[in-house]
mmCIF file of C-alpha atoms in Angstrom:
data_model
loop_
_atom_site.group_PDB
_atom_site.id
_atom_site.type_symbol
_atom_site.label_atom_id
_atom_site.label_comp_id
_atom_site.label_asym_id
_atom_site.label_seq_id
_atom_site.Cartn_x
_atom_site.Cartn_y
_atom_site.Cartn_z
ATOM 1 C CA UNK A 98 116.478 20.232 87.878
ATOM 2 C CA UNK A 99 113.240 20.198 89.957
ATOM 3 C CA UNK A 100 114.535 23.172 92.223
ATOM 4 C CA UNK A 101 115.006 24.789 88.680
ATOM 5 C CA UNK A 102 111.796 24.343 87.362
ATOM 6 C CA UNK A 103 109.385 27.375 87.217
ATOM 7 C CA UNK A 104 106.230 28.909 85.673
ATOM 8 C CA UNK A 105 107.214 30.486 83.496
ATOM 9 C CA UNK A 106 110.018 27.603 82.123
ATOM 10 C CA UNK A 107 108.589 24.534 80.893
ATOM 11 C CA UNK A 108 112.053 23.153 79.507
ATOM 12 C CA UNK A 109 112.132 21.712 82.793
ATOM 13 C CA UNK A 110 108.960 19.434 83.312
ATOM 14 C CA UNK A 111 109.251 18.676 79.402
ATOM 15 C CA UNK A 112 112.470 17.391 79.690
ATOM 16 C CA UNK A 113 111.563 15.386 83.110
ATOM 17 C CA UNK A 114 108.347 14.195 80.901
ATOM 18 C CA UNK A 115 110.921 12.607 78.839
ATOM 19 C CA UNK A 116 112.611 10.534 81.423
ATOM 20 C CA UNK A 117 109.379 9.467 83.458
ATOM 21 C CA UNK A 118 106.502 9.023 81.470
ATOM 22 C CA UNK A 119 107.210 5.710 79.931
ATOM 23 C CA UNK A 120 107.675 3.740 82.932
ATOM 24 C CA UNK A 121 104.974 6.032 84.881
ATOM 25 C CA UNK A 122 103.057 5.206 81.682
ATOM 26 C CA UNK A 123 103.639 1.075 82.085
ATOM 27 C CA UNK A 124 103.392 1.084 85.975
ATOM 28 C CA UNK A 125 99.625 3.102 85.530
ATOM 29 C CA UNK A 126 99.198 -0.140 82.627
ATOM 30 C CA UNK A 127 99.762 -2.427 85.324
ATOM 31 C CA UNK A 128 97.904 -0.391 88.211
ATOM 32 C CA UNK A 129 94.566 0.575 86.730
ATOM 33 C CA UNK A 130 93.889 -3.537 84.571
ATOM 34 C CA UNK A 131 95.509 -2.179 81.425
ATOM 35 C CA UNK A 132 93.493 0.721 80.828
ATOM 36 C CA UNK A 133 95.611 3.003 78.818
ATOM 37 C CA UNK A 134 93.318 5.336 77.962
ATOM 38 C CA UNK A 135 93.303 5.983 81.836
ATOM 39 C CA UNK A 136 96.475 5.539 82.484
ATOM 40 C CA UNK A 137 98.382 8.362 79.812
ATOM 41 C CA UNK A 138 94.867 10.473 81.316
ATOM 42 C CA UNK A 139 97.336 9.471 84.778
ATOM 43 C CA UNK A 140 100.582 9.979 83.173
ATOM 44 C CA UNK A 141 99.045 14.187 82.747
ATOM 45 C CA UNK A 142 97.499 14.750 85.685
ATOM 46 C CA UNK A 143 100.463 13.715 87.582
ATOM 47 C CA UNK A 144 103.162 16.191 85.888
ATOM 48 C CA UNK A 145 100.554 18.652 86.292
ATOM 49 C CA UNK A 146 100.928 18.024 90.021
ATOM 50 C CA UNK A 147 104.264 18.084 89.764
ATOM 51 C CA UNK A 148 104.400 21.595 88.481
ATOM 52 C CA UNK A 149 102.555 22.412 91.266
ATOM 53 C CA UNK A 150 103.622 20.405 94.470
ATOM 54 C CA UNK A 151 107.238 21.344 93.630
ATOM 55 C CA UNK A 152 107.625 22.985 96.356
ATOM 56 C CA UNK A 153 107.070 19.534 98.137
ATOM 57 C CA UNK A 154 109.891 17.727 96.818
ATOM 58 C CA UNK A 155 112.797 16.673 99.171
ATOM 59 C CA UNK A 156 116.036 17.908 97.131
ATOM 60 C CA UNK A 157 117.778 15.309 99.390
ATOM 61 C CA UNK A 158 115.533 12.516 98.639
ATOM 62 C CA UNK A 159 114.979 10.442 95.514
ATOM 63 C CA UNK A 160 113.018 11.899 92.023
ATOM 64 C CA UNK A 161 111.428 8.689 91.122
ATOM 65 C CA UNK A 162 110.493 7.963 94.630
ATOM 66 C CA UNK A 163 108.945 11.439 94.951
ATOM 67 C CA UNK A 164 106.693 10.952 91.261
ATOM 68 C CA UNK A 165 105.550 7.254 91.702
ATOM 69 C CA UNK A 166 104.945 7.724 95.398
ATOM 70 C CA UNK A 167 102.681 10.882 93.970
ATOM 71 C CA UNK A 168 101.258 7.637 90.993
ATOM 72 C CA UNK A 169 100.463 5.668 93.512
ATOM 73 C CA UNK A 170 98.337 7.923 95.609
ATOM 74 C CA UNK A 171 96.737 8.729 92.472
ATOM 75 C CA UNK A 172 95.778 5.128 92.200
ATOM 76 C CA UNK A 173 94.773 4.213 95.569
ATOM 77 C CA UNK A 174 92.323 7.237 95.408
ATOM 78 C CA UNK A 175 91.117 6.132 91.992
ATOM 79 C CA UNK A 176 90.354 2.882 93.675
ATOM 80 C CA UNK A 177 88.136 4.308 96.553
ATOM 81 C CA UNK A 178 86.229 6.352 93.751
ATOM 82 C CA UNK A 179 86.141 4.039 91.150
ATOM 83 C CA UNK A 180 86.090 0.393 92.571
ATOM 84 C CA UNK A 181 87.433 -2.974 91.919
ATOM 85 C CA UNK A 182 85.894 -5.918 89.820
ATOM 86 C CA UNK A 183 87.513 -8.594 91.014
ATOM 87 C CA UNK A 184 86.444 -11.705 89.598
ATOM 88 C CA UNK A 185 88.034 -15.114 87.795
ATOM 89 C CA UNK A 186 86.057 -15.684 85.068
ATOM 90 C CA UNK A 187 86.301 -19.243 84.280
ATOM 91 C CA UNK A 188 84.358 -19.573 81.171
ATOM 92 C CA UNK A 189 87.429 -17.682 79.003
ATOM 93 C CA UNK A 190 89.376 -20.723 79.553
ATOM 94 C CA UNK A 191 87.366 -22.626 77.551
ATOM 95 C CA UNK A 192 87.401 -19.566 74.755
ATOM 96 C CA UNK A 193 90.881 -19.207 74.480
ATOM 97 C CA UNK A 194 91.785 -23.213 74.638
ATOM 98 C CA UNK A 195 89.684 -22.978 71.425
ATOM 99 C CA UNK A 196 91.294 -20.502 69.708
ATOM 100 C CA UNK A 197 94.475 -21.222 70.804
ATOM 101 C CA UNK A 198 95.026 -25.026 71.052
ATOM 102 C CA UNK A 199 96.029 -26.339 74.243
ATOM 103 C CA UNK A 200 98.698 -25.588 75.262
ATOM 104 C CA UNK A 201 99.493 -21.606 74.890
ATOM 105 C CA UNK A 202 95.190 -21.660 76.107
ATOM 106 C CA UNK A 203 96.518 -23.283 79.084
ATOM 107 C CA UNK A 204 99.416 -20.620 79.581
ATOM 108 C CA UNK A 205 97.592 -18.009 78.454
ATOM 109 C CA UNK A 206 94.457 -19.172 80.686
ATOM 110 C CA UNK A 207 96.825 -19.396 83.815
ATOM 111 C CA UNK A 208 98.694 -15.912 83.149
ATOM 112 C CA UNK A 209 94.935 -14.450 82.884
ATOM 113 C CA UNK A 210 94.317 -15.450 85.785
ATOM 114 C CA UNK A 211 97.803 -14.561 87.893
ATOM 115 C CA UNK A 212 96.843 -11.326 86.583
ATOM 116 C CA UNK A 213 93.071 -11.159 87.863
ATOM 117 C CA UNK A 214 94.706 -12.664 91.572
ATOM 118 C CA UNK A 215 97.119 -9.215 91.527
ATOM 119 C CA UNK A 216 94.407 -6.963 90.656
ATOM 120 C CA UNK A 217 92.230 -8.141 93.747
ATOM 121 C CA UNK A 218 94.765 -7.863 95.705
ATOM 122 C CA UNK A 219 93.855 -4.997 98.900
ATOM 123 C CA UNK A 220 95.484 -1.311 97.345
ATOM 124 C CA UNK A 221 98.961 -1.605 99.746
ATOM 125 C CA UNK A 222 99.577 -5.429 98.829
ATOM 126 C CA UNK A 223 99.108 -4.571 95.137
ATOM 127 C CA UNK A 224 100.827 -1.696 95.027
ATOM 128 C CA UNK A 225 103.970 -3.277 96.693
ATOM 129 C CA UNK A 226 103.915 -5.854 95.117
ATOM 130 C CA UNK A 227 103.684 -4.424 91.259
ATOM 131 C CA UNK A 228 106.469 -2.553 92.289
ATOM 132 C CA UNK A 229 108.892 -5.186 93.923
ATOM 133 C CA UNK A 230 108.135 -7.694 90.674
ATOM 134 C CA UNK A 231 106.607 -5.743 87.804
ATOM 135 C CA UNK A 232 109.011 -2.665 88.463
ATOM 136 C CA UNK A 233 111.430 -3.913 89.574
ATOM 137 C CA UNK A 234 112.629 -1.224 92.631
ATOM 138 C CA UNK A 235 114.724 -2.462 95.209
ATOM 139 C CA UNK A 236 112.930 -2.989 98.838
ATOM 140 C CA UNK A 237 114.595 0.011 99.796
ATOM 141 C CA UNK A 238 113.261 2.076 97.398
ATOM 142 C CA UNK A 239 109.500 1.157 97.598
ATOM 143 C CA UNK A 240 109.988 1.126 101.761
ATOM 144 C CA UNK A 241 110.177 5.043 100.481
ATOM 145 C CA UNK A 242 107.462 4.970 97.714
ATOM 146 C CA UNK A 243 105.343 3.809 99.833
ATOM 147 C CA UNK A 244 106.824 5.645 102.886
ATOM 148 C CA UNK A 245 106.656 2.229 104.839
ATOM 149 C CA UNK A 246 109.219 0.315 106.316
ATOM 150 C CA UNK A 247 111.214 -2.488 104.880
ATOM 151 C CA UNK A 248 110.159 -5.058 107.331
ATOM 152 C CA UNK A 249 106.557 -3.996 106.343
ATOM 153 C CA UNK A 250 107.018 -4.575 102.452
ATOM 154 C CA UNK A 251 108.815 -7.638 103.426
ATOM 155 C CA UNK A 252 105.319 -9.259 105.047
ATOM 156 C CA UNK A 253 103.206 -7.191 102.456
ATOM 157 C CA UNK A 254 105.008 -8.910 99.937
ATOM 158 C CA UNK A 255 105.058 -12.739 101.857
ATOM 159 C CA UNK A 256 101.322 -12.441 102.340
ATOM 160 C CA UNK A 257 100.302 -11.126 98.455
ATOM 161 C CA UNK A 258 102.317 -13.746 97.390
ATOM 162 C CA UNK A 259 100.540 -16.258 99.754
ATOM 163 C CA UNK A 260 96.981 -14.924 98.773
ATOM 164 C CA UNK A 261 97.456 -14.925 94.707
ATOM 165 C CA UNK A 262 99.142 -18.733 95.843
ATOM 166 C CA UNK A 263 95.609 -19.652 96.954
ATOM 167 C CA UNK A 264 94.047 -18.294 94.622
ATOM 168 C CA UNK A 265 95.393 -20.694 92.159
ATOM 169 C CA UNK A 266 95.436 -23.170 93.945
ATOM 170 C CA UNK A 267 93.096 -24.398 92.210
ATOM 171 C CA UNK A 268 94.982 -25.407 88.248
ATOM 172 C CA UNK A 269 97.145 -27.819 89.637
ATOM 173 C CA UNK A 270 99.084 -27.745 92.742
ATOM 174 C CA UNK A 271 102.894 -27.627 90.900
ATOM 175 C CA UNK A 272 100.806 -24.996 88.717
ATOM 176 C CA UNK A 273 102.626 -27.133 85.953
ATOM 177 C CA UNK A 274 100.442 -29.328 83.654
ATOM 178 C CA UNK A 275 102.206 -31.379 80.685
ATOM 179 C CA UNK A 276 101.235 -28.998 78.486
ATOM 180 C CA UNK A 277 103.860 -26.174 79.742
ATOM 181 C CA UNK A 278 106.293 -25.374 82.456
ATOM 182 C CA UNK A 279 106.278 -22.214 83.889
ATOM 183 C CA UNK A 280 109.955 -19.921 83.315
ATOM 184 C CA UNK B 265 105.183 -12.048 113.019
ATOM 185 C CA UNK B 266 106.384 -9.580 110.543
ATOM 186 C CA UNK B 267 109.586 -10.831 111.879
ATOM 187 C CA UNK B 268 108.990 -15.130 110.475
ATOM 188 C CA UNK B 269 107.142 -13.255 107.176
ATOM 189 C CA UNK B 270 110.575 -11.135 106.618
ATOM 190 C CA UNK B 271 112.877 -14.087 106.481
ATOM 191 C CA UNK B 272 109.880 -16.542 104.844
ATOM 192 C CA UNK B 273 110.377 -13.972 101.902
ATOM 193 C CA UNK B 274 113.795 -13.863 102.342
ATOM 194 C CA UNK B 275 114.019 -17.443 102.031
ATOM 195 C CA UNK B 276 111.446 -17.126 99.038
ATOM 196 C CA UNK B 277 113.333 -15.115 96.534
ATOM 197 C CA UNK B 278 117.062 -16.196 98.106
ATOM 198 C CA UNK B 279 117.080 -19.864 97.341
ATOM 199 C CA UNK B 280 114.966 -22.939 96.188
ATOM 200 C CA UNK B 281 113.766 -25.183 98.270
ATOM 201 C CA UNK B 282 116.672 -27.586 98.243
ATOM 202 C CA UNK B 283 119.471 -24.573 98.127
ATOM 203 C CA UNK B 284 118.257 -23.944 101.539
ATOM 204 C CA UNK B 285 120.722 -25.558 104.683
ATOM 205 C CA UNK B 286 118.805 -27.396 107.557
ATOM 206 C CA UNK B 287 117.662 -24.729 110.089
ATOM 207 C CA UNK B 288 116.061 -23.071 107.450
ATOM 208 C CA UNK B 289 114.631 -25.811 105.890
ATOM 209 C CA UNK B 290 113.293 -26.245 109.538
ATOM 210 C CA UNK B 291 111.675 -23.039 109.296
ATOM 211 C CA UNK B 292 110.575 -23.349 105.931
ATOM 212 C CA UNK B 293 108.662 -27.055 106.680
ATOM 213 C CA UNK B 294 107.723 -24.928 110.548
ATOM 214 C CA UNK B 295 104.430 -22.356 108.673
ATOM 215 C CA UNK B 296 104.778 -23.786 105.469
ATOM 216 C CA UNK B 297 104.694 -27.521 102.562
ATOM 217 C CA UNK B 298 107.599 -27.455 100.810
ATOM 218 C CA UNK B 299 105.339 -27.769 98.202
ATOM 219 C CA UNK B 300 103.609 -24.015 98.778
ATOM 220 C CA UNK B 301 107.290 -23.235 99.235
ATOM 221 C CA UNK B 302 107.944 -23.702 95.710
ATOM 222 C CA UNK B 303 104.495 -22.599 94.329
ATOM 223 C CA UNK B 304 105.509 -19.067 95.757
ATOM 224 C CA UNK B 305 108.316 -18.945 94.064
ATOM 225 C CA UNK B 306 106.532 -20.071 90.819
ATOM 226 C CA UNK B 307 104.178 -17.434 91.322
ATOM 227 C CA UNK B 308 106.930 -14.576 91.863
ATOM 228 C CA UNK B 309 108.477 -16.521 88.880
ATOM 229 C CA UNK B 310 105.784 -16.418 86.600
ATOM 230 C CA UNK B 311 105.117 -12.346 87.272
ATOM 231 C CA UNK B 312 108.047 -11.895 84.160
ATOM 232 C CA UNK B 313 105.294 -13.912 81.529
ATOM 233 C CA UNK B 314 102.808 -11.182 82.634
ATOM 234 C CA UNK B 315 102.560 -8.711 78.798
ATOM 235 C CA UNK B 316 100.857 -5.591 78.879
ATOM 236 C CA UNK B 317 100.372 -3.241 76.684
ATOM 237 C CA UNK B 318 103.913 -0.890 74.908
ATOM 238 C CA UNK B 319 102.241 1.902 74.611
ATOM 239 C CA UNK B 320 103.939 5.858 73.913
ATOM 240 C CA UNK B 321 102.914 8.226 76.621
ATOM 241 C CA UNK B 322 101.067 10.922 74.629
ATOM 242 C CA UNK B 323 103.632 14.715 74.313
ATOM 243 C CA UNK B 324 102.454 16.744 77.777
ATOM 244 C CA UNK B 325 99.471 19.159 77.395
ATOM 245 C CA UNK B 326 101.075 22.058 79.216
ATOM 246 C CA UNK B 327 97.229 24.383 80.140
ATOM 247 C CA UNK B 328 98.020 28.091 78.949
ATOM 248 C CA UNK B 329 97.741 30.083 82.933
ATOM 249 C CA UNK B 330 96.247 33.474 81.761
ATOM 250 C CA UNK B 331 96.255 36.602 84.372
ATOM 251 C CA UNK B 332 99.543 36.442 85.223
ATOM 252 C CA UNK B 333 100.697 37.363 88.035
ATOM 253 C CA UNK B 334 97.604 37.325 89.797
ATOM 254 C CA UNK B 335 96.768 34.487 88.895
ATOM 255 C CA UNK B 336 99.352 32.261 89.522
ATOM 256 C CA UNK B 337 98.250 29.433 92.162
ATOM 257 C CA UNK B 338 99.257 30.567 95.277
ATOM 258 C CA UNK B 339 100.932 27.827 98.010
ATOM 259 C CA UNK B 340 99.100 27.347 101.098
ATOM 260 C CA UNK B 341 102.423 27.844 103.277
ATOM 261 C CA UNK B 342 102.516 31.114 101.295
ATOM 262 C CA UNK B 343 99.164 32.284 101.799
ATOM 263 C CA UNK B 344 99.043 31.247 105.861
ATOM 264 C CA UNK B 345 101.898 33.566 106.001
ATOM 265 C CA UNK B 346 100.515 36.311 104.142
ATOM 266 C CA UNK B 347 98.332 35.841 106.886
ATOM 267 C CA UNK B 348 100.389 36.030 109.695
ATOM 268 C CA UNK B 349 102.531 38.319 108.520
ATOM 269 C CA UNK B 350 99.436 41.311 108.028
ATOM 270 C CA UNK B 351 98.107 40.414 111.354
ATOM 271 C CA UNK B 352 101.765 40.969 112.929
ATOM 272 C CA UNK B 353 101.653 44.644 111.211
ATOM 273 C CA UNK B 354 98.486 45.101 112.377
ATOM 274 C CA UNK B 355 98.859 44.811 115.867
ATOM 275 C CA UNK B 356 102.679 46.346 115.831
ATOM 276 C CA UNK B 357 100.917 49.305 114.148
ATOM 277 C CA UNK B 358 97.960 49.821 116.495
ATOM 278 C CA UNK B 359 98.284 52.684 118.959
ATOM 279 C CA UNK B 360 99.132 51.332 122.186
ATOM 280 C CA UNK B 361 99.458 55.018 123.608
ATOM 281 C CA UNK B 362 95.855 54.721 125.222
ATOM 282 C CA UNK B 363 96.807 58.096 127.210
ATOM 283 C CA UNK B 364 97.683 60.321 124.366
ATOM 284 C CA UNK B 365 94.367 59.599 122.786
ATOM 285 C CA UNK B 366 92.535 60.249 126.471
ATOM 286 C CA UNK B 367 94.492 63.929 126.059
ATOM 287 C CA UNK B 368 93.721 64.542 122.805
ATOM 288 C CA UNK B 369 89.915 63.958 124.223
ATOM 289 C CA UNK B 370 90.659 65.675 127.090
ATOM 290 C CA UNK B 371 92.425 69.011 125.088
ATOM 291 C CA UNK B 372 88.679 69.123 123.371
ATOM 292 C CA UNK B 373 86.958 67.845 126.301
ATOM 293 C CA UNK B 374 85.080 71.235 126.399
ATOM 294 C CA UNK B 375 84.438 71.780 122.945
ATOM 295 C CA UNK B 376 82.725 68.296 124.198
ATOM 296 C CA UNK B 377 80.757 68.544 127.286
ATOM 297 C CA UNK B 378 79.927 72.417 126.121
ATOM 298 C CA UNK B 379 76.750 73.549 125.450
ATOM 299 C CA UNK B 380 76.344 75.567 123.174
ATOM 300 C CA UNK B 381 72.986 77.670 122.983
ATOM 301 C CA UNK B 382 71.815 79.411 119.084
ATOM 302 C CA UNK B 383 68.667 81.364 121.056
ATOM 303 C CA UNK B 384 69.131 83.062 123.657
ATOM 304 C CA UNK B 385 66.458 82.370 126.520
ATOM 305 C CA UNK B 386 65.935 86.218 127.752
ATOM 306 C CA UNK B 387 64.611 86.079 131.280
ATOM 307 C CA UNK B 388 65.969 90.523 132.275
ATOM 308 C CA UNK B 389 64.920 92.879 130.257
ATOM 309 C CA UNK B 390 67.441 95.577 130.419
ATOM 310 C CA UNK B 391 65.688 98.648 129.335
ATOM 311 C CA UNK B 392 67.925 101.959 128.365
ATOM 312 C CA UNK B 393 66.529 104.885 130.614
ATOM 313 C CA UNK B 394 67.595 108.330 128.845
ATOM 314 C CA UNK B 395 67.845 111.085 131.740
ATOM 315 C CA UNK B 396 68.219 113.966 129.925
ATOM 316 C CA UNK B 397 69.831 116.394 132.181
ATOM 317 C CA UNK B 398 69.520 120.314 131.059
ATOM 318 C CA UNK B 399 72.656 121.885 132.032
ATOM 319 C CA UNK B 400 72.276 126.036 131.298
ATOM 320 C CA UNK B 401 75.671 127.705 129.080
ATOM 321 C CA UNK B 402 75.555 130.166 131.867
ATOM 322 C CA UNK B 403 75.589 128.646 135.420
ATOM 323 C CA UNK B 404 76.861 130.466 138.220
ATOM 324 C CA UNK B 405 78.217 127.676 140.755
ATOM 325 C CA UNK B 406 77.003 128.751 144.268
ATOM 326 C CA UNK B 407 79.153 130.651 146.091
ATOM 327 C CA UNK B 408 78.639 130.260 149.955
ATOM 328 C CA UNK B 409 80.130 132.516 151.919
ATOM 329 C CA UNK B 410 81.144 131.460 154.645
ATOM 330 C CA UNK B 411 82.849 134.265 158.327
ATOM 331 C CA UNK B 412 85.857 132.170 159.065
ATOM 332 C CA UNK B 413 89.043 133.694 160.329
ATOM 333 C CA UNK B 414 91.694 131.403 159.043
ATOM 334 C CA UNK B 415 93.961 132.527 161.779
ATOM 335 C CA UNK B 416 92.033 130.181 163.896
ATOM 336 C CA UNK B 417 93.832 126.907 164.309
ATOM 337 C CA UNK B 418 90.950 125.237 164.921
ATOM 338 C CA UNK B 419 89.927 125.777 161.008
ATOM 339 C CA UNK B 420 86.987 127.546 159.603
ATOM 340 C CA UNK B 421 83.529 127.584 162.047
ATOM 341 C CA UNK B 422 80.391 125.548 159.693
ATOM 342 C CA UNK B 423 77.746 127.789 158.224
ATOM 343 C CA UNK B 424 75.827 126.678 161.339
ATOM 344 C CA UNK B 425 78.343 128.751 163.424
ATOM 345 C CA UNK B 426 78.545 131.435 161.508
ATOM 346 C CA UNK B 427 78.081 134.915 162.696
ATOM 347 C CA UNK B 428 74.216 135.548 161.927
ATOM 348 C CA UNK B 429 75.012 140.035 162.217
ATOM 349 C CA UNK B 430 77.106 139.724 159.675
ATOM 350 C CA UNK B 431 76.676 141.351 156.715
ATOM 351 C CA UNK B 432 73.846 140.194 154.824
ATOM 352 C CA UNK B 433 71.439 141.855 152.240
ATOM 353 C CA UNK B 434 68.392 144.353 153.973
ATOM 354 C CA UNK B 435 65.243 143.499 153.411
ATOM 355 C CA UNK B 436 62.276 146.209 152.042
ATOM 356 C CA UNK B 437 59.123 145.894 152.881
ATOM 357 C CA UNK B 438 58.104 147.438 149.592
ATOM 358 C CA UNK B 439 60.096 144.460 147.561
ATOM 359 C CA UNK B 440 57.275 142.198 148.829
ATOM 360 C CA UNK B 441 54.424 143.990 147.458
ATOM 361 C CA UNK B 442 53.235 141.912 143.876
ATOM 362 C CA UNK B 443 53.827 143.438 141.234
ATOM 363 C CA UNK B 444 51.980 141.403 138.770
ATOM 364 C CA UNK B 445 48.651 140.834 139.228
ATOM 365 C CA UNK B 446 47.322 136.860 140.174
ATOM 366 C CA UNK B 447 46.186 134.468 138.047
ATOM 367 C CA UNK B 448 42.842 134.484 139.749
ATOM 368 C CA UNK B 449 41.769 137.565 138.603
ATOM 369 C CA UNK B 450 43.253 136.273 134.451
ATOM 370 C CA UNK B 451 40.290 137.041 132.169
ATOM 371 C CA UNK B 452 41.060 134.611 130.501
ATOM 372 C CA UNK B 453 40.756 132.354 133.059
ATOM 373 C CA UNK B 454 37.147 132.389 131.972
ATOM 374 C CA UNK B 455 38.893 130.257 128.766
ATOM 375 C CA UNK B 456 39.791 127.432 130.899
ATOM 376 C CA UNK B 457 36.450 125.672 132.307
ATOM 377 C CA UNK B 458 38.581 123.326 134.251
ATOM 378 C CA UNK B 459 40.610 125.138 136.098
ATOM 379 C CA UNK B 460 37.431 126.710 137.789
ATOM 380 C CA UNK B 461 36.628 123.136 139.705
ATOM 381 C CA UNK B 462 39.657 124.312 142.087
ATOM 382 C CA UNK B 463 38.160 127.304 143.182
ATOM 383 C CA UNK B 464 40.741 129.880 140.795
#
C-alpha cells in the first residue's frame, strides 16, 4: 500500500491512518508525558511525513517498525527542543491520600511516581522501555525501530529497570505495603 | 558488560527468583541482591497498572497543494540526479573539435586582420594632361627616293651613299629673291611700341 501511494491518491494514506493512528497516538501520549493535544499534532505530522518520504520506505521491512522509527525520532527531537520536566512531587502523596483514602492513594501515588521515573529516563532508554513494556513490541522489532542490535536493546532495558527501581526505593524495599499489592 | 546485562535481563523476564536454577541464582546474586531482583520484576509488572488517556485520533487533514506539477516537492535524490544529468549533457554537447573552430577563424583571418581604410590618403598626384595633336587631313607622307640598285646583292644603299649626281631640282637664283616686303618696313609697326625695342 505504501508503494502505490502517490500525491494524487489519498485513499491509501487514509487507510494507513485508520490502521495505525490509534496505536501511534497511544505511543505519543506515553512518550510526551500524557500531552494529548501534542500527541494529536504529532500523529498528523507523522502521516504528512509518510506522504513526503514514502520513497524512503524499504518494502522488505515491516511498515509499522518504519513508522515507529519516525515517531521515535519525532519524540527525540521534541525532547531536545523543549526539554523534560523531571521531578517527583512528594507533596502530591498527601493530597491524593486525602482525596482517595489510604489504599488507593498509596497505589495511585506509587503509579504516579513510576510514571515520573519512566519520564526521567534518557531518550533512548525511555524509548526502549516504553516500546517493550507499554507497547508490547518484541525485542527484534525494537531493534529494527531503534536501529540497533538486540543485545543493545536488552542492555538498555536492564539499565532502565534498574534505574527506576533505585528511584522508587524510597517507597518501600518491596514496593508493597499493607495497603496495596502489585500484581 | 553487555553480555552480563543481557543474561540478567533474560532471567528477569523469564523466571521468578525462586524458579531459577542454582547456576542462575549464583549468577544473579553475584551482581545484585535477591531483593533487587524481585523489585525489578515488580516494576516490570507494575507497568501494566499504568493508566493513560484513551483518546480517539483526529481525522487526517491532508493539505490541498495548489500549483500542480510545478509545486510538487522534488525528492533530493531526483534533484541531484537532474543536476548531474544536466552537467553530463553540457559536457557531451560542448564542442570538443578545436580545429574546426580554428579553421573557421583561419578562413576569415584575412577579414579579421585586414584593415580597411575608408579614407584614401593621396601622396602621389597624377595629373592627366591632354596633349592635343593636330592632324591635317591632307597629309602626304614624306617620300624618300633612294637610288638603289635592287639587283645589287648587298641591298639598297644608304642615304649617305646615294649618288649625289642623280636627278635633283635645279635652283633658280630668281627664286631666292624676296617677293614681299620685310616686316621692318611695315607701316603698322608704328602701332606696336613693344616692337621698337627689338630693333625693328
